[in-house]
Structures are given as structure tokens and as C-alpha cells.
């Protein structure tokens, strides 16, 4: 099967084709097909909806030809339904003059016949979010649309039914919603932010019994916004809720506070995910294999990436690194943990089945990441307008080996796409006129590409293709190059190569050695040695006196044999002393037995003490005789 990757730049639209053997070719399309906004793939990857100035063009990636056209002007966003049978078209809201009713700007089209799309319904919508405003059930039997203080559900069995809502879920102040995956046991979650001192909350209901009481509810006292993501299917579905506030009242961050919560759809679990490092929650994603496992990147940089089980407990640590984004491959076998945005673009690829890092790469200044439907390739892109120079699209193999680079020629104001060179060898590059605005791999139907494990001989292939690379040295300023000048030993930042991954074990409870701030390791050792010497001198001068409690905690005391005690001690005093010790042991045994009855867990020493009760009673009885 051929893997398609569409690119939109100042030169127009182009398609990169990848063969199974890894060979690639950049194929131009109709030069008149110049998008005015971001194109969108259909769920099966067969169509590409391209917004133009005067219409929306439905373009076939297989035949590279126009299949249909929808006459709507000024479109800014598009959204396909779950099966691709419907297309949502949004254009910017324009306020009507003289207080008249504004014209509809949100449209729903049926694509049963691609060449003749049918308008099903239209609404007036002030804002639109491709992932949140309208959501679909997996079989397209219903879609939901958020409105003021309610979520409306529309049936699509009959196109006439799609004009009026079948159900309404009313909730004052509701800001967003999310629908779980699957065709049975479908759940709907809604989020209401904090308003006028009242806590925000998330509720989960079963569909279509949305008017019943919520199955579970979670309140948040600090929550201005939230992102909800469903994982799993049916009765095993679970929800991740990432909350955030606009202001951090503790003053630790300029960007507010964030938290992460895990909720099961059946109501059996609703808890705050415990994170062992302070700082923001950068990203959270479910693994797309329906096991309920999820990954979170959290904490101040270098951040921690961790895998959690379906019970919400940590399962595996990917270590600490300069990373803030999670990208799971379609089959759920591989995951890329990357550092984009204001980070350097480092990418680590992990095999989740083997819990092993299989490759790393770097793509500086990138803002876009996309997995191929086969899970064998991924791309990164430096796009405009975020960065208007050095625009570039890189294609990597799944283990981080760079296979192709498509660069934008910034010297030319505008031009056509280049088709002079096929990309067959690793790291081949072709230059394209203009800037890049969007790039992504096309999805594919489930089952088209099999789930394949990582290749056993891929390390040899990487070594053969790339050869031995020299280790990068320290940065040398231009004015010091070629001069015998010692470079400073300090660094202005921490290296991002600090990965210590592995399965989680119970951490030691021992307390760290306390030392003066700024004291080196040698100074600490010297101070400890001097303290022990002072303690020994003090002990030798105060034999027979009560030992200082702090000295006992500082180091074990060496027992000094003293003169033998006189043998003519009072026998009655010795008897009383032994009786007191045995009675004390009996009291301790009774206390342990009461703890055991209450269900408290006892250690082996405590259980052995309980078992010695008869022996202690016998000794006490013989002593009294």
C-alpha cells in the first residue's frame, strides 16, 4: 500500500508518496488548487477536503483529481464525521447590520454522493473548534453540538432529523463535552468551569440516557479550563481530565496551575493522578490499544514521562528529559516523546511492548508531528507563520532515522513545486518554492496496514546508512576558534540527556545526609570524620554517665566492658527486675493481639512476639514459685 503525505505551501498543494520499500517521490497536483485554509483528510484517507476562496474542493489522493465541490465561500475550518459520510463546514461569523439576524456560517453536508454533496442543516455559530464544537458517535448515527448552557444531540438516520435535536443535555455554564469511543456502552462527559467562587466539575453520563443522574462527578476548586480525553471502549472506557487555572496564586509559575485526574466511566474510580515531581502537566495521552494505559509528561524541566496502568497507578518511567509532547503511533506499539515549542526538538521513540527506547532524533524549531498510518514513518515540520525562515518538512523512520527532507526556498517569493528529483536514498532533499503552512500523513482504514514489531536488524541498517558519526564537541565561540584558550567549565543550562528509564520500584525511605548548602562532597566527609572524633573523646571522658541521645542517633556506640559487677546484689531486687521485664513483654503481646484483631498488618518480628506468649507466661510463673 502507498502512504500519502500532503503538503501545503506558498507554491500550492503537493503529495509525497511513500512505498513499502521506503522509496519516496514528490508528486505535484493541479497548480490551481491553492488552499485558503488548512485542508482536512477524510477518516479513511481517500479524500482531502481543500478550502478555497470560492468553494471547498474534495480531492482524491489515489487519482490525484478533483472528485467534487461544495459552493461555500470564505471557509476557515473543516471537519469530517467519524465515518466520512458527513462534512462540517465553518466560515467566520459576521455580525449583521441594523440588528438583523446573522446569516448561518456553520453548515453540515452529506457526502453519500461526493460529486453532489447535500446540505443537511446550518446554524449561526460565533466560534468553532474542530475537535470540540461538533463530535460524532463512531458509527455516525448521532452527532452532538455544544450550545449555550446545553449539549444538543442530532440523529442522522433520516437527513430531516438532523435539522432538529433529538436530545438536549441541559447544564448551566457547560463549556465543553467529549464522547467516548465504541458502538456500545457510549458515555458523554461534560465540563463546567468555576464560576463566582463555585467549584468547576466534570460529569459522566451514559448515552442515550443523558437525562438520568450522572454516573460519576468530580469537582475542582481551581479550574478555569479543562481538556477531556477518552480512552478504551465500552464498559472499560476511562477519562483523563487535564485542568488548568489562568493564575497561579502560589506565585511559582507565570502560566497558572495544572492538574490531571483519572475517571472510569462505570464510576468505580475517580481520583487525582499522583505525580512525584512539582510543575505543570505538559501533555497526557491514552495509548490507542484500548488497554486503558496512559502516558503523562509532567514537572519542571527536565520533565518526567511516565506510563500509568488502568488502575491509575504508575507502571513504567521513561526517565527525565527536555520533553513536553506525546505522540502515539496508530497501532499503539510505538510512542514518540518529543520536546517542541520552546525546546530544542528532541524526539525519543519507545517500543511500549518491550518498554525499550528504540531510537532518538532531533528536529529543531518544529511545531508539527504526524505518524504515518503504517506506524513505520513519522514527520516533523517547521511551518509558517510560526517561523518564516528555514521552513522544512522531515520524514523519519519509526526508529528516528531521517529519510527525507523537503525544504522551502525562501529566496523566491512564489513559484511552483519542484518535481525534478525522486527521494529514494536516505536524507535526500528537494527544494520547494515558498513557505510551508501545513503537512500531515493521511490516515487509513483499520486493517490496511498490519501491526508489525520493530525490525531485529534495524541497528545494522542505521549504521550502514549513516555511518559512524563523530560526537559533537562543546560549543566554541567564533572569536575563540583556533586559539588555545580554556573554555568555562560551567553551563547555562542542563543537558537534556538524562534518561533513566525502567519499571517503578518502591523507593527507599532512608533520609538523605544533611549538609551545608554549597559544601562539596570532600568537605562533608571531613566534617563527619571530625564529629565522630569529638564524640569518641566525649564518651571516654564521661564513662558511667547517661549517654547523649543525639550521639546515639549519629553513630552506633561501641560497648566498653567495665569491671565485673559485684556478685552480692540483693536477690529480691534481681527477682523484681526480672518480673517487671516479663510483665512488660506480656503487655506488649496483648497490645499486638488487639492490633491484629483490628485488621492491622503486623511484621514478622511482631508475629514472633505474639507466638512467644506461652513461653513468657511460663517464665513468669516459675519466677513466682
XYZ file of C-alpha atoms in Angstrom:
625
model
C 0.000 0.000 0.000
C 1.096 3.555 -0.740
C 1.375 6.037 2.131
C 0.346 9.586 1.260
C 1.607 12.784 2.825
C 0.066 16.096 1.737
C 1.951 19.392 1.970
C 0.552 22.886 1.628
C 2.922 25.724 0.854
C 3.104 29.028 -0.942
C 3.608 27.070 -4.146
C 0.266 25.305 -3.693
C -0.554 21.716 -2.765
C 1.653 18.643 -3.272
C 1.565 14.980 -2.295
C 4.516 12.923 -1.075
C 4.128 9.203 -1.843
C 5.949 6.566 0.225
C 6.244 2.975 -0.990
C 6.540 -0.083 1.231
C 10.241 -0.390 0.381
C 10.835 3.133 1.691
C 11.251 4.892 -1.661
C 9.593 8.302 -1.903
C 8.517 10.713 -4.621
C 7.069 14.219 -4.505
C 4.081 14.393 -6.852
C 2.601 17.778 -7.891
C -1.151 18.270 -8.215
C -3.356 20.744 -10.061
C -1.500 24.109 -9.819
C -4.847 25.899 -9.496
C -5.575 24.029 -6.269
C -4.341 26.668 -3.814
C -5.855 26.312 -0.320
C -7.038 29.366 1.593
C -7.110 27.481 4.917
C -5.868 24.179 6.343
C -7.004 21.079 4.374
C -8.507 18.066 6.195
C -8.280 14.312 5.481
C -11.300 12.022 5.473
C -11.045 9.283 8.167
C -10.040 6.606 5.625
C -7.509 8.885 3.925
C -9.093 8.632 0.479
C -10.239 12.269 0.266
C -8.663 15.597 1.065
C -11.092 18.474 1.656
C -9.397 21.664 0.450
C -10.920 25.066 1.361
C -10.593 27.584 -1.481
C -11.600 31.232 -1.770
C -14.893 30.434 -3.537
C -15.598 26.788 -2.603
C -14.457 23.579 -0.907
C -12.828 21.041 -3.245
C -12.955 17.300 -2.488
C -9.675 15.935 -3.836
C -8.869 12.225 -4.318
C -5.377 11.242 -3.187
C -5.444 8.000 -5.185
C -6.309 9.508 -8.560
C -4.928 12.970 -7.687
C -8.005 14.572 -9.202
C -10.995 16.640 -8.089
C -13.999 14.482 -7.095
C -16.489 17.124 -6.015
C -17.010 20.735 -4.984
C -19.120 22.487 -2.330
C -20.027 26.124 -3.157
C -19.327 27.841 0.183
C -17.115 30.944 0.178
C -14.576 32.037 2.772
C -14.313 28.704 4.611
C -11.874 28.749 7.533
C -12.311 25.268 9.077
C -13.498 21.804 8.012
C -14.380 18.670 9.959
C -15.252 15.155 8.717
C -17.593 12.844 10.615
C -16.271 9.606 12.134
C -17.016 7.524 9.013
C -16.563 10.308 6.458
C -20.240 10.355 5.424
C -20.648 13.992 6.517
C -18.575 17.163 6.274
C -18.880 20.149 8.624
C -18.023 23.498 7.015
C -17.375 26.653 9.066
C -16.765 30.204 7.915
C -16.112 33.189 10.132
C -19.054 34.751 11.924
C -20.120 38.147 10.586
C -22.353 40.325 12.733
C -25.449 41.502 10.886
C -26.067 45.217 10.486
C -29.110 47.065 11.852
C -29.815 44.333 14.425
C -30.902 41.772 11.846
C -30.447 38.024 12.195
C -26.928 36.951 11.237
C -26.572 34.607 8.291
C -25.719 30.941 9.024
C -21.994 30.271 8.991
C -21.857 26.617 10.122
C -23.043 24.002 7.611
C -23.482 20.229 7.558
C -23.208 18.403 4.220
C -23.968 14.750 3.429
C -21.384 13.082 1.162
C -23.274 9.945 0.122
C -22.536 11.153 -3.401
C -19.229 13.018 -3.354
C -19.914 14.706 -6.661
C -23.227 16.094 -5.382
C -22.962 17.000 -1.695
C -26.306 17.729 0.020
C -26.705 20.482 2.620
C -28.401 18.913 5.642
C -28.509 21.745 8.170
C -26.999 25.127 9.045
C -26.560 27.223 12.184
C -25.240 30.564 13.379
C -22.024 29.851 15.302
C -19.766 32.559 16.743
C -16.718 30.327 17.243
C -15.675 26.863 16.154
C -13.222 24.275 17.441
C -12.642 21.341 15.124
C -12.276 18.867 18.000
C -14.870 20.248 20.431
C -17.782 22.089 18.795
C -19.268 19.076 16.967
C -18.495 15.454 17.869
C -19.716 12.174 16.396
C -20.540 8.697 17.557
C -18.265 6.090 15.993
C -20.952 4.927 13.537
C -22.229 8.448 12.686
C -25.715 7.550 13.957
C -25.683 10.689 16.161
C -23.657 13.864 16.412
C -23.571 16.349 19.275
C -23.166 20.114 19.159
C -22.481 22.427 22.078
C -24.729 25.430 22.576
C -25.334 27.943 25.350
C -25.977 26.007 28.597
C -26.673 22.736 26.759
C -25.353 19.971 24.518
C -27.662 19.044 21.635
C -27.780 15.559 20.072
C -28.934 15.074 16.469
C -29.891 11.787 14.792
C -28.732 11.107 11.226
C -30.913 8.103 10.262
C -33.047 10.475 8.258
C -31.493 13.674 6.944
C -34.636 15.546 8.008
C -33.956 14.516 11.632
C -30.543 16.202 11.556
C -32.175 19.631 11.443
C -33.606 19.484 14.982
C -32.000 17.962 18.108
C -33.333 14.601 19.320
C -31.959 15.052 22.873
C -30.837 18.046 24.933
C -28.458 17.790 27.863
C -29.011 20.987 29.852
C -26.263 22.127 32.217
C -25.801 25.751 33.235
C -22.407 27.097 32.213
C -21.284 23.949 30.376
C -18.139 24.804 28.394
C -17.143 21.572 26.639
C -18.030 17.910 26.236
C -16.478 14.666 24.976
C -17.931 11.388 23.648
C -16.305 8.020 24.350
C -15.263 5.593 21.625
C -17.095 2.424 20.623
C -20.500 1.419 19.283
C -21.888 0.053 22.568
C -21.860 1.471 26.089
C -21.284 5.046 24.958
C -20.594 7.744 27.545
C -20.699 11.546 27.442
C -18.616 13.782 29.710
C -19.321 17.478 30.280
C -17.179 20.166 31.889
C -18.393 23.276 33.714
C -15.698 25.762 34.865
C -15.507 27.524 38.217
C -17.923 30.475 38.325
C -18.284 33.085 41.111
C -16.490 31.041 43.729
C -18.331 27.831 42.885
C -16.101 24.847 42.028
C -15.906 23.540 38.478
C -16.886 19.945 37.799
C -16.898 17.111 35.271
C -19.861 14.745 34.958
C -20.143 11.429 33.094
C -23.456 10.136 31.764
C -24.409 7.152 29.653
C -25.838 7.736 26.176
C -28.699 7.923 25.328
C -29.860 8.035 28.992
C -28.423 11.531 29.298
C -31.328 12.827 31.414
C -30.538 10.375 34.221
C -28.311 11.345 37.126
C -24.604 11.328 36.276
C -22.744 8.072 36.874
C -19.848 9.929 38.447
C -18.917 13.529 39.168
C -15.617 15.189 40.035
C -15.350 18.723 41.437
C -12.343 21.031 41.015
C -11.884 24.093 43.222
C -9.170 25.501 40.963
C -10.273 25.121 37.376
C -10.742 27.743 34.659
C -10.467 25.336 31.731
C -10.172 21.600 31.133
C -9.247 19.170 28.371
C -11.040 15.802 28.376
C -9.725 12.721 26.561
C -11.408 9.314 26.397
C -9.541 6.022 26.273
C -10.724 2.435 25.933
C -14.109 1.316 24.654
C -17.422 0.229 26.119
C -17.626 -0.555 29.823
C -13.830 -0.249 30.206
C -13.786 3.346 28.948
C -11.934 5.886 31.084
C -11.476 9.652 31.018
C -8.408 11.839 31.533
C -9.161 15.400 32.650
C -6.365 17.955 32.458
C -7.360 21.071 34.401
C -5.678 24.472 34.395
C -6.046 27.875 36.004
C -5.165 31.228 34.490
C -3.279 32.415 37.593
C -1.006 30.539 39.976
C -1.804 32.011 43.388
C 1.314 30.434 44.896
C 3.484 32.546 42.586
C 5.501 29.558 41.344
C 4.519 29.960 37.694
C 3.556 32.709 35.258
C 1.285 30.310 33.400
C -1.129 29.205 36.100
C -1.572 25.827 37.749
C -2.483 22.497 36.181
C -3.642 19.093 37.375
C -4.592 15.711 35.963
C -7.477 13.448 37.015
C -8.448 9.900 36.040
C -12.090 8.783 35.983
C -13.579 5.424 34.963
C -16.859 5.557 33.077
C -18.533 2.978 35.336
C -17.856 5.145 38.399
C -15.546 2.609 40.061
C -12.612 5.023 40.175
C -12.289 8.802 40.285
C -9.014 10.178 41.568
C -6.240 12.698 41.237
C -3.272 11.138 39.437
C -0.353 11.321 41.854
C 2.721 12.880 40.245
C 6.061 12.725 42.044
C 7.505 15.956 40.631
C 6.254 19.506 41.035
C 5.419 21.553 37.980
C 2.895 21.722 35.138
C 1.265 18.843 33.293
C 2.658 19.255 29.769
C 0.739 16.504 27.964
C -1.362 13.404 28.608
C -2.472 10.727 26.139
C -4.136 7.319 26.225
C -2.291 4.501 24.474
C -4.531 3.630 21.466
C -4.667 -0.114 22.188
C -7.780 0.028 24.422
C -5.935 -1.361 27.461
C -6.644 1.785 29.479
C -2.959 2.662 29.885
C -1.957 6.302 29.528
C 1.184 8.440 29.440
C 1.781 11.780 31.176
C 4.670 14.241 30.784
C 4.884 16.450 33.872
C 7.109 18.556 36.098
C 9.598 21.374 35.695
C 12.240 20.843 33.014
C 13.723 18.347 32.578
C 10.262 16.800 32.765
C 9.273 13.260 33.714
C 7.435 10.966 31.266
C 5.565 8.098 32.899
C 3.266 5.243 31.866
C 0.241 4.570 34.101
C -1.914 1.451 34.256
C -5.690 1.200 34.009
C -5.852 1.468 37.819
C -4.311 4.945 37.701
C -1.055 3.833 39.319
C 2.418 4.410 37.790
C 3.725 1.437 35.846
C 6.869 2.472 33.953
C 9.079 5.561 33.854
C 10.569 6.832 30.603
C 13.006 8.932 32.628
C 13.590 12.686 32.715
C 14.370 14.753 29.648
C 13.597 18.045 27.915
C 10.262 16.806 26.568
C 6.707 18.170 26.587
C 4.680 16.281 23.928
C 3.356 12.737 23.413
C 2.570 11.219 20.003
C 1.294 7.626 19.923
C 1.543 5.630 16.693
C -1.806 4.403 15.255
C -1.237 0.767 16.281
C -0.266 1.715 19.836
C 3.053 -0.154 19.700
C 5.350 2.877 19.383
C 5.246 6.265 21.075
C 7.310 9.374 20.366
C 8.032 11.661 23.316
C 9.256 14.993 21.979
C 10.283 18.462 23.080
C 8.649 21.043 20.794
C 7.680 24.688 21.200
C 10.418 26.483 23.134
C 12.501 23.289 23.416
C 15.159 22.026 21.007
C 13.046 19.459 19.165
C 14.491 16.263 20.626
C 12.486 13.095 19.895
C 12.687 9.715 21.664
C 10.838 6.728 20.176
C 9.836 3.893 22.526
C 8.530 0.381 21.964
C 5.728 0.083 24.526
C 5.552 -3.709 24.287
C 9.233 -4.129 25.119
C 9.461 -0.995 27.303
C 12.603 -0.043 25.406
C 13.831 3.077 23.643
C 14.458 2.132 20.011
C 15.709 5.430 18.612
C 16.237 9.158 19.000
C 16.426 12.117 16.653
C 16.259 15.886 16.686
C 14.189 18.348 14.653
C 14.843 21.913 15.871
C 12.124 24.580 15.665
C 9.456 22.029 14.649
C 5.828 22.711 15.513
C 4.083 19.753 13.827
C 4.332 15.978 14.254
C 2.414 13.286 12.352
C 2.576 9.470 12.322
C 2.008 7.524 9.109
C -0.921 5.070 9.105
C 1.562 2.177 8.935
C 3.324 3.302 12.151
C 6.634 2.916 10.250
C 7.250 6.612 9.491
C 6.651 9.976 11.112
C 7.205 13.562 10.008
C 8.072 16.841 11.666
C 7.626 20.279 10.128
C 8.864 23.830 10.600
C 5.905 25.909 9.431
C 4.918 29.495 8.762
C 3.757 31.806 10.299
C 5.357 30.490 13.500
C 8.716 30.635 11.751
C 9.016 32.300 8.362
C 12.558 31.159 7.629
C 14.045 27.690 7.153
C 10.636 26.099 6.617
C 11.176 22.367 6.260
C 9.407 19.003 6.411
C 11.444 15.995 7.585
C 10.392 12.368 7.246
C 11.848 9.799 9.662
C 11.647 6.040 10.017
C 9.910 4.811 13.165
C 13.262 4.418 14.975
C 14.345 8.015 14.339
C 16.433 7.700 11.173
C 15.971 10.720 8.877
C 14.834 9.508 5.443
C 13.941 12.691 3.557
C 13.987 16.461 3.888
C 11.750 18.817 1.904
C 12.965 22.392 2.238
C 11.300 25.651 1.271
C 13.289 28.047 -0.917
C 12.852 31.344 0.891
C 14.650 33.398 -1.774
C 11.763 33.044 -4.230
C 8.598 34.966 -3.495
C 6.310 32.437 -5.164
C 6.677 29.543 -7.543
C 5.658 26.055 -8.490
C 6.577 22.786 -6.855
C 9.765 21.066 -7.935
C 9.482 17.568 -9.408
C 12.983 17.092 -10.710
C 14.169 14.538 -8.213
C 12.827 11.356 -6.628
C 13.676 10.779 -2.986
C 14.979 7.219 -2.913
C 18.076 7.475 -0.760
C 18.238 8.364 2.898
C 18.445 12.096 3.701
C 17.847 13.116 0.063
C 16.424 16.638 -0.140
C 14.360 18.591 -2.630
C 13.781 22.343 -2.509
C 10.308 23.750 -2.973
C 9.463 27.360 -3.724
C 7.814 29.427 -0.993
C 6.734 28.748 2.599
C 5.109 25.774 4.334
C 1.787 26.135 6.160
C 0.707 22.528 6.793
C 1.940 18.946 6.400
C 0.479 15.636 7.606
C 0.318 11.937 6.776
C -3.016 10.598 5.533
C -4.902 8.154 7.805
C -6.090 4.759 6.553
C -8.824 2.219 7.241
C -8.208 -0.143 10.129
C -6.533 -3.322 8.890
C -4.927 -1.839 5.780
C -1.520 -1.793 7.466
C -0.690 -4.689 9.829
C 0.802 -4.137 13.261
C 4.473 -5.019 12.842
C 7.123 -5.177 15.579
C 10.407 -3.354 15.272
C 12.855 -4.936 12.830
C 15.588 -7.020 14.530
C 18.352 -5.854 12.151
C 17.430 -2.168 12.042
C 20.560 -1.173 14.025
C 22.776 -2.557 11.266
C 20.759 -0.629 8.674
C 21.169 2.610 10.581
C 24.926 2.086 10.891
C 25.215 1.298 7.188
C 23.126 4.297 6.093
C 24.510 6.891 8.464
C 27.978 5.564 9.286
C 29.792 6.414 12.457
C 29.041 9.982 13.484
C 31.591 11.987 15.411
C 30.481 13.002 18.846
C 29.589 16.684 18.940
C 32.004 18.725 20.999
C 31.384 21.726 23.186
C 30.361 24.980 21.545
C 33.297 27.274 20.800
C 32.567 30.995 20.235
C 33.761 32.308 16.852
C 36.373 34.623 18.390
C 37.995 31.680 20.270
C 38.174 29.179 17.401
C 41.718 28.037 16.653
C 43.057 29.505 19.905
C 44.458 27.598 22.848
C 42.032 29.027 25.394
C 40.382 27.054 28.180
C 36.611 27.082 27.907
C 34.470 27.746 31.001
C 33.509 24.635 32.952
C 30.027 25.851 33.885
C 26.928 25.656 31.674
C 23.963 27.959 31.376
C 21.514 25.080 31.038
C 21.176 21.451 31.995
C 21.867 18.809 29.361
C 18.683 17.145 28.195
C 20.278 13.706 28.008
C 19.318 12.500 31.461
C 17.190 9.466 30.751
C 16.909 6.849 33.475
C 14.040 4.622 32.497
C 12.689 1.443 33.998
C 9.885 -0.251 35.843
C 8.954 1.519 39.039
C 10.068 0.096 42.369
C 9.252 1.129 45.888
C 11.560 3.980 46.742
C 13.845 3.881 49.758
C 12.611 5.736 52.841
C 16.110 6.484 54.155
C 16.739 10.137 54.844
C 19.446 11.927 52.835
C 22.524 13.237 54.584
C 22.013 16.852 55.556
C 24.819 19.234 54.645
C 25.501 22.928 54.427
C 24.407 24.439 51.101
C 27.410 24.785 48.795
C 29.600 22.313 50.732
C 31.321 19.791 48.471
C 31.448 16.028 48.987
C 35.029 16.108 50.370
C 34.099 18.806 52.901
C 31.112 16.777 54.083
C 33.284 13.669 54.607
C 35.885 15.682 56.550
C 33.250 17.264 58.789
C 31.734 13.855 59.534
C 35.135 12.426 60.491
C 35.851 15.325 62.898
C 32.427 14.961 64.509
C 32.996 11.251 65.169
C 36.381 12.019 66.730
C 34.818 14.579 69.082
C 32.106 12.082 70.049
C 34.689 9.412 70.969
C 36.660 11.855 73.138
C 33.494 12.995 74.868
C 32.386 9.414 75.517
C 35.725 8.370 77.041
C 35.612 11.300 79.480
C 32.055 10.608 80.640
C 32.039 6.825 81.225
C 29.211 5.866 83.560
C 27.198 8.990 82.807
C 23.995 8.991 80.763
C 24.827 8.946 77.042
C 23.646 11.825 74.923
C 20.603 10.866 72.813
C 21.809 12.745 69.745
C 25.146 10.874 69.822
C 23.289 7.576 69.802
C 21.451 8.622 66.636
C 24.618 9.928 64.990
C 26.578 6.647 65.140
C 26.434 3.232 66.804
C 28.016 3.252 70.282
C 30.863 0.831 70.933
C 30.168 -1.152 74.110
C 33.078 -0.924 76.604
C 33.470 -3.796 79.037
C 33.654 -2.461 82.565
C 34.662 -4.098 85.791
C 32.584 -7.090 86.759
C 29.606 -6.118 88.865
C 29.630 -7.256 92.479
C 28.048 -10.692 92.936
C 26.477 -9.875 96.290
C 23.485 -7.946 94.811
C 20.185 -8.166 96.662
C 18.354 -11.331 95.357
C 14.973 -9.711 95.942
C 15.967 -6.769 93.740
C 17.064 -9.145 90.959
C 13.719 -11.026 91.190
C 11.715 -7.783 90.989
C 13.703 -6.632 87.968
C 13.068 -9.874 86.041
C 9.365 -9.864 86.948
C 8.992 -6.288 85.696
C 10.618 -7.165 82.343
C 8.372 -10.222 81.808
C 5.203 -8.263 82.644
C 6.241 -5.591 80.158
C 6.583 -8.255 77.440
C 3.102 -9.585 78.238
C 1.598 -6.098 77.955
C 3.252 -5.654 74.543
C 1.907 -9.031 73.382
C -1.641 -8.067 74.416
C -1.366 -4.779 72.508
C -0.176 -6.610 69.372
C -3.065 -9.076 69.633
C -5.546 -6.181 69.744
C -3.948 -4.630 66.632
C -4.240 -7.962 64.836
C -7.949 -8.173 65.701
C -8.493 -4.685 64.247
C -7.055 -5.901 60.927
C -3.768 -4.007 61.144
C -0.821 -5.561 59.311
C 1.991 -6.874 61.570
C 5.575 -7.613 60.622
C 7.410 -10.899 61.212
C 9.024 -9.745 64.490
C 5.648 -8.735 65.935
C 4.078 -12.075 64.956
C 7.003 -13.929 66.560
C 6.485 -11.950 69.783
C 2.801 -12.994 69.870
C 3.828 -16.641 69.405
C 6.140 -16.414 72.445
C 3.259 -15.633 74.859
C 3.157 -19.101 76.468
C 6.922 -19.110 76.977
C 6.810 -15.718 78.720
C 3.911 -16.819 80.950
C 5.811 -19.986 81.907
C 8.912 -17.970 82.845
C 6.831 -15.596 84.944
C 5.065 -18.467 86.738
C 8.342 -20.240 87.520
C 9.803 -16.978 88.815
C 6.913 -16.573 91.262
C 7.346 -20.136 92.546
